[in-house]
Short mmCIF file of C-alpha atoms in Angstrom, two decimals:
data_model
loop_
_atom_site.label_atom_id
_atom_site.label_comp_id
_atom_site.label_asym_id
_atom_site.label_seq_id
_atom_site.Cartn_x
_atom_site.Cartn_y
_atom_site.Cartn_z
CA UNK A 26 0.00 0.00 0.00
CA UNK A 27 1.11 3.57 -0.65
CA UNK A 28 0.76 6.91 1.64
CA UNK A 29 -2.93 7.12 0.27
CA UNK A 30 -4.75 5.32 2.12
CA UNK A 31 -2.83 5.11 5.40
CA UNK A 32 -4.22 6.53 8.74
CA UNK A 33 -1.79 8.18 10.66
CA UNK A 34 -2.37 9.52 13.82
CA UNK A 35 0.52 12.60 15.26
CA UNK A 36 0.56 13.46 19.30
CA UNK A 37 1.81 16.72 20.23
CA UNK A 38 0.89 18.94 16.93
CA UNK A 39 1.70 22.69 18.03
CA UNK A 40 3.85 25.12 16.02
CA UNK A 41 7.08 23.32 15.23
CA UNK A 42 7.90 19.30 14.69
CA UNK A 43 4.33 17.80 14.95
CA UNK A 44 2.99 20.23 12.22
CA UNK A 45 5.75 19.53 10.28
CA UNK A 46 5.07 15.68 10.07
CA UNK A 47 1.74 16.48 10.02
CA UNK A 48 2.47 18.17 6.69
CA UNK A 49 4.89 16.06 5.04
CA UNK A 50 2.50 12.53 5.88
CA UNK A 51 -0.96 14.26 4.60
CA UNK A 52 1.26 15.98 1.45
CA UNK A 53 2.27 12.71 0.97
CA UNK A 54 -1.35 11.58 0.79
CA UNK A 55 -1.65 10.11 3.92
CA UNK A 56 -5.21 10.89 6.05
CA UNK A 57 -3.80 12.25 9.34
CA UNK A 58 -5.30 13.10 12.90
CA UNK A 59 -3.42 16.02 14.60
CA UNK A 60 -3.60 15.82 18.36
CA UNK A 61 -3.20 18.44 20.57
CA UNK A 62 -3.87 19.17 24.20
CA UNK A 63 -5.88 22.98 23.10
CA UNK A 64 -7.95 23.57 20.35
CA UNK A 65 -5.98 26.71 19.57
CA UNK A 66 -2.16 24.68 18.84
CA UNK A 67 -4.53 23.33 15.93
CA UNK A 68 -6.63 25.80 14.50
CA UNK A 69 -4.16 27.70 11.94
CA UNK A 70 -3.05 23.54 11.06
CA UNK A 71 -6.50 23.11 10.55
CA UNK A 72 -7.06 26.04 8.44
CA UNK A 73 -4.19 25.41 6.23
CA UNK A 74 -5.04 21.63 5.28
CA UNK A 75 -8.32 22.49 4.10
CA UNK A 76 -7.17 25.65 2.08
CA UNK A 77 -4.25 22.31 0.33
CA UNK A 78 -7.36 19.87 0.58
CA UNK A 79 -5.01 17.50 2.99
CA UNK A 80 -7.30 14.34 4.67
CA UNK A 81 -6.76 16.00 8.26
CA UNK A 82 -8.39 15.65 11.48
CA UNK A 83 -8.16 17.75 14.25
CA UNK A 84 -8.72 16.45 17.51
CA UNK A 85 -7.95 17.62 21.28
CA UNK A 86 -6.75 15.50 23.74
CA UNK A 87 -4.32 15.84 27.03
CA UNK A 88 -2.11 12.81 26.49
CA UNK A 89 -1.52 13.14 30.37
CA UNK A 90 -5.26 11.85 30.58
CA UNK A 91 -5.54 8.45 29.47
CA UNK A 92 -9.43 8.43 29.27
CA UNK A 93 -8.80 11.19 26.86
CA UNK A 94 -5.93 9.60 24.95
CA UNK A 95 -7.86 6.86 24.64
CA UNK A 96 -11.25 8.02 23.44
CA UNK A 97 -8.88 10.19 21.06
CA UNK A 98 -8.11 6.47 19.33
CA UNK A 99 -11.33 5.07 19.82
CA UNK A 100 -12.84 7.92 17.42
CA UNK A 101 -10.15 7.07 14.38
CA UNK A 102 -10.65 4.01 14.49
CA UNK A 103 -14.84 4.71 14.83
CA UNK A 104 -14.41 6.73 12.08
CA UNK A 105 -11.27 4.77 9.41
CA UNK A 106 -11.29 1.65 10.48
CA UNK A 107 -7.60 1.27 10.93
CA UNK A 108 -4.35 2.82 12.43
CA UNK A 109 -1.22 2.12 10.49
CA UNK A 110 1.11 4.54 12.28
CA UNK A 111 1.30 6.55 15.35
CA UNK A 112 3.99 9.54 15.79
CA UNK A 113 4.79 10.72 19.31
CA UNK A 114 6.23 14.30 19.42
CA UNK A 115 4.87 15.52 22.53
CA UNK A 116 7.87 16.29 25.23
CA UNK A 117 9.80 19.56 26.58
CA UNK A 118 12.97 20.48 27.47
CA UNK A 119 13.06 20.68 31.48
CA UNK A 120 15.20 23.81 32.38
CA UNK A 121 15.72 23.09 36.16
CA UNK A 122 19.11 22.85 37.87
CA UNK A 123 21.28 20.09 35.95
CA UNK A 124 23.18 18.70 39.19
CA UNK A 125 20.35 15.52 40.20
CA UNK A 126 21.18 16.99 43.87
CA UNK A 127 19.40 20.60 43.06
CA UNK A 128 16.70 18.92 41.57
CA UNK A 129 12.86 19.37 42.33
CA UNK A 130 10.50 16.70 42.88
CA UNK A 131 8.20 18.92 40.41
CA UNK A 132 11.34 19.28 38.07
CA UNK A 133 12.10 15.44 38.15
CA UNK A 134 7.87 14.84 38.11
CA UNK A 135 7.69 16.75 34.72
CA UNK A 136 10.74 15.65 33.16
CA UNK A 137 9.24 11.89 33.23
CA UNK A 138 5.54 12.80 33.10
CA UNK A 139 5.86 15.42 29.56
CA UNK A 140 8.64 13.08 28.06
CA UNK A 141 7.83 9.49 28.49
CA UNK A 142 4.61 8.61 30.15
CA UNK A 143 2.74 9.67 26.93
CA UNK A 144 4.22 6.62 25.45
CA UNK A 145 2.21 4.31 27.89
CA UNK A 146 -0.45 6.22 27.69
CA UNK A 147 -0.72 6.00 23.80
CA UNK A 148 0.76 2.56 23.69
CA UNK A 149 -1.79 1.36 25.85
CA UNK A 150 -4.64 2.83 23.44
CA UNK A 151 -2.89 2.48 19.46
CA UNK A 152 -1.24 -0.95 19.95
CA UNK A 153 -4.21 -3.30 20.57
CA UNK A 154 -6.03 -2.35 17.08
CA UNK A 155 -2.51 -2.59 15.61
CA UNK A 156 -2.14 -6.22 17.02
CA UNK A 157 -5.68 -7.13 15.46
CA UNK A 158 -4.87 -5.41 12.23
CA UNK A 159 -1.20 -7.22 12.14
CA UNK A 160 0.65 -4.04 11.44
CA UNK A 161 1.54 -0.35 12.53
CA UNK A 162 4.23 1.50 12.72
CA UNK A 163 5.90 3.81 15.77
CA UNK A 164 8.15 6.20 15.89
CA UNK A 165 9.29 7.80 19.22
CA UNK A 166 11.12 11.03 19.36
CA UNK A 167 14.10 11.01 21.90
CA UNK A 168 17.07 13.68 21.90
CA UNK A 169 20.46 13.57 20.60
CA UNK A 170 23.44 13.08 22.94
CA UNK A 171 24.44 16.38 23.73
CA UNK A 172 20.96 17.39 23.48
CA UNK A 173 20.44 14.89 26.94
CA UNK A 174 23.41 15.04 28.31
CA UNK A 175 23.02 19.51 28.78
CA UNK A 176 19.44 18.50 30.21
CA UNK A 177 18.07 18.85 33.61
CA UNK A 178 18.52 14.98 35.06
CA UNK A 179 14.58 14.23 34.76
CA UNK A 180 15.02 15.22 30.94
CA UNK A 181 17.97 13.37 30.38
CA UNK A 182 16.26 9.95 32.46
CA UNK A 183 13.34 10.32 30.01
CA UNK A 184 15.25 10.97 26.60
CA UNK A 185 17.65 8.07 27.61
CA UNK A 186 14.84 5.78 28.30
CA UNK A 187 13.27 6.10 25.31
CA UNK A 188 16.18 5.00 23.09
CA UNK A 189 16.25 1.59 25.18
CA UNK A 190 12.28 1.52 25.36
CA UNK A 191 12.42 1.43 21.61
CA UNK A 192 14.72 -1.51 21.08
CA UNK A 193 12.85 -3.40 23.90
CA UNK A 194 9.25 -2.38 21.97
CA UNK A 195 11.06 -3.52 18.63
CA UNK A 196 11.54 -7.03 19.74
CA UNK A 197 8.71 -7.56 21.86
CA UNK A 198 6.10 -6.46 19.17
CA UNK A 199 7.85 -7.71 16.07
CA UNK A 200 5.20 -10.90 15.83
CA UNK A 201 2.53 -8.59 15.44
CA UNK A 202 4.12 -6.83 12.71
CA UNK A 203 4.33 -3.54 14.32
CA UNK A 204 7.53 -1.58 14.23
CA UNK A 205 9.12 1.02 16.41
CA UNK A 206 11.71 3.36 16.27
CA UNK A 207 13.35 6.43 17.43
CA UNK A 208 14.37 9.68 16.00
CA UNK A 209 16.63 11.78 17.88
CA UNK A 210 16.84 15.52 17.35
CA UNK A 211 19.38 18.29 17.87
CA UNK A 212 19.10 21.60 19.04
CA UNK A 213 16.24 22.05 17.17
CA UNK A 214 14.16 24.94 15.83
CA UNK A 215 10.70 25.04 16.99
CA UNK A 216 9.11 27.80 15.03
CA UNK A 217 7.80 26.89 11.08
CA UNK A 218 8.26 29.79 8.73
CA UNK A 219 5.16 27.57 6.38
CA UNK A 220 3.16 25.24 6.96
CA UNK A 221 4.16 23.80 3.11
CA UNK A 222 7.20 21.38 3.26
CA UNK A 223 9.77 23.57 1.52
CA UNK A 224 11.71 22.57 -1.63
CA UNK A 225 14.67 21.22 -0.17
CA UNK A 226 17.61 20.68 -2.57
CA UNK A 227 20.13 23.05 -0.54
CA UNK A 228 23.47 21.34 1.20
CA UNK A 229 23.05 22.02 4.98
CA UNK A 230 26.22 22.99 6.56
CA UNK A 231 27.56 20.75 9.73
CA UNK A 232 27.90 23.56 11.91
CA UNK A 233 27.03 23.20 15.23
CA UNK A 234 26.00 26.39 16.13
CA UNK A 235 23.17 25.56 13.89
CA UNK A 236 19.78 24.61 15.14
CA UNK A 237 18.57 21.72 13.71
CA UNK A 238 15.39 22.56 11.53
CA UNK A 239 12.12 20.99 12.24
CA UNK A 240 11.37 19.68 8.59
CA UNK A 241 14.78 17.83 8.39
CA UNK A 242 13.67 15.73 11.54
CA UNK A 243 9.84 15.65 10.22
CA UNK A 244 11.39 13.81 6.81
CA UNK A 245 13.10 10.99 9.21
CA UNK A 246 9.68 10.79 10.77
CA UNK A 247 7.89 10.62 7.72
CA UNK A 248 10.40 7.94 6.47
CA UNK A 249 9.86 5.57 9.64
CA UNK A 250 6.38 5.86 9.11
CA UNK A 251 5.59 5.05 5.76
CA UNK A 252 6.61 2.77 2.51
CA UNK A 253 10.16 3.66 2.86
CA UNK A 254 10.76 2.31 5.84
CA UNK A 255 9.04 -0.53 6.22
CA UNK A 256 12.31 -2.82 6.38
CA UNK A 257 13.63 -1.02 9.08
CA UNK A 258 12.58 -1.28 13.44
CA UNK A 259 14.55 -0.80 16.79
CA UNK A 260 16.12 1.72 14.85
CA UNK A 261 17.92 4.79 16.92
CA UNK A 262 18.25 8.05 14.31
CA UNK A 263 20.02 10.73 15.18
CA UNK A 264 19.49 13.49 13.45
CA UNK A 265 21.85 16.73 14.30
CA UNK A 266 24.47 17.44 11.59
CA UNK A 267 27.23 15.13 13.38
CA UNK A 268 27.13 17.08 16.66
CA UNK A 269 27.09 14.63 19.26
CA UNK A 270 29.78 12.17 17.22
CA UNK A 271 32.50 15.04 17.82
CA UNK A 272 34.28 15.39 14.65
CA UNK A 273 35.51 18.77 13.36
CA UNK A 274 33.26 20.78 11.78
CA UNK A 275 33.11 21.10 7.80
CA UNK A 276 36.00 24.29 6.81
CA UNK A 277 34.05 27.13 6.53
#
């Protein structure tokens, strides 16, 4: 099967990496359900994909709420009839103290509750009607090396566990033909210029003073998700120009 037909469903759709996949899977011809915890993170999404005639679906849901997460899946599946992929962008960076010692309880709380407990939560809704259907697809977004290792400790415990969570989820759930893997962003830039996937074409410098762009991390989404990358689970991207391997950067 190609993108047409596929039901995709994207957590954590505000202004910067969830819109972006959002674009690139329903340009692609995917039909795609945004989900976002206000009504407002979606409206100007919501605008846009019926001005480009996109198969998109808005819906609101608090993926901290698992009666909401999962009534969120109940109505796709109410409504399509399948799920073949679910992406999980929904996190934040945790700007408390980095020393574990100077740490909050509400710091450490959030750090594991808005970066990895959405997982369960959406895992516990998407995966049974994947098992029944005999495929899906996951992809997880983590953070880059030096992305974690800068973080507060709670940020850097929940990034870190992803990356083994996804291996673990790769094995266990490889009978039922569902795949997972991670992506793992840079510094990234949050803010989209368009809501159109741009040209592309343009060599991106190494640099690494330069913030990772939202659309080059959306495309490694978008190519976990779909026909591309259907060979490939318990896969770890990274995805930040070469900044957390170490090398030099390219001569300027």
């Amino acid at each position: 099967m190609g993108s047409k037909g596929k039901v995709i469903l994207v957590a954590g759709v505000g202004t910067g990496l969830g819109s972006a996949v959002v674009s690139l899977l329903a340009t692609a011809g995917a039909t795609v359900i945004g989900v976002a915890r206000s009504r407002s993170s979606l409206e100007a999404l919501e605008k846009h994909a019926t001005n480009r005639g996109w198969s998109f679906r808005a819906v609101t849901a608090d993926l901290r709420v698992q009666p909401e997460v999962t009534a969120a899946v109940e109505a796709v599946m109410k409504e399509f009839g399948r799920l073949d992929g679910v992406s999980i962008d929904a996190g934040h960076w945790i700007s408390g103290d980095t020393l574990l010692h100077l740490t909050t309880e509400e710091d450490w709380s959030a750090g594991l509750n808005d970066n990895l407990n959405a997982i369960h939560r959406l895992g516990r809704a998407a995966l049974p009607p994947m098992i029944q259907q005999g495929h899906g697809s996951v992809v997880l977004v983590s953070a880059a090396e030096r992305v974690r290792r800068l973080g507060n400790p709670s940020y850097c415990t929940a990034k870190g566990g992803i990356i083994d969570l996804t291996g673990k989820l790769a094995a266990d759930y490889r009978r039922f033909g569902i795949r997972f893997n991670a992506v793992l962003p840079g510094n990234m830039e949050r803010h989209l210029e368009t809501l159109d996937p741009p040209e592309g074409g343009t060599p991106v410098p190494l640099l690494t003073n330069a913030g990772v762009d939202a659309w080059q991390v959306a495309r490694a989404i978008r190519y976990l998700l779909l026909e591309d990358g259907e060979w490939v689970t318990g896969a770890v991207l990274t995805v930040d120009g070469g900044q957390s391997t170490g090398g030099p950067e390219p001569a300027r």
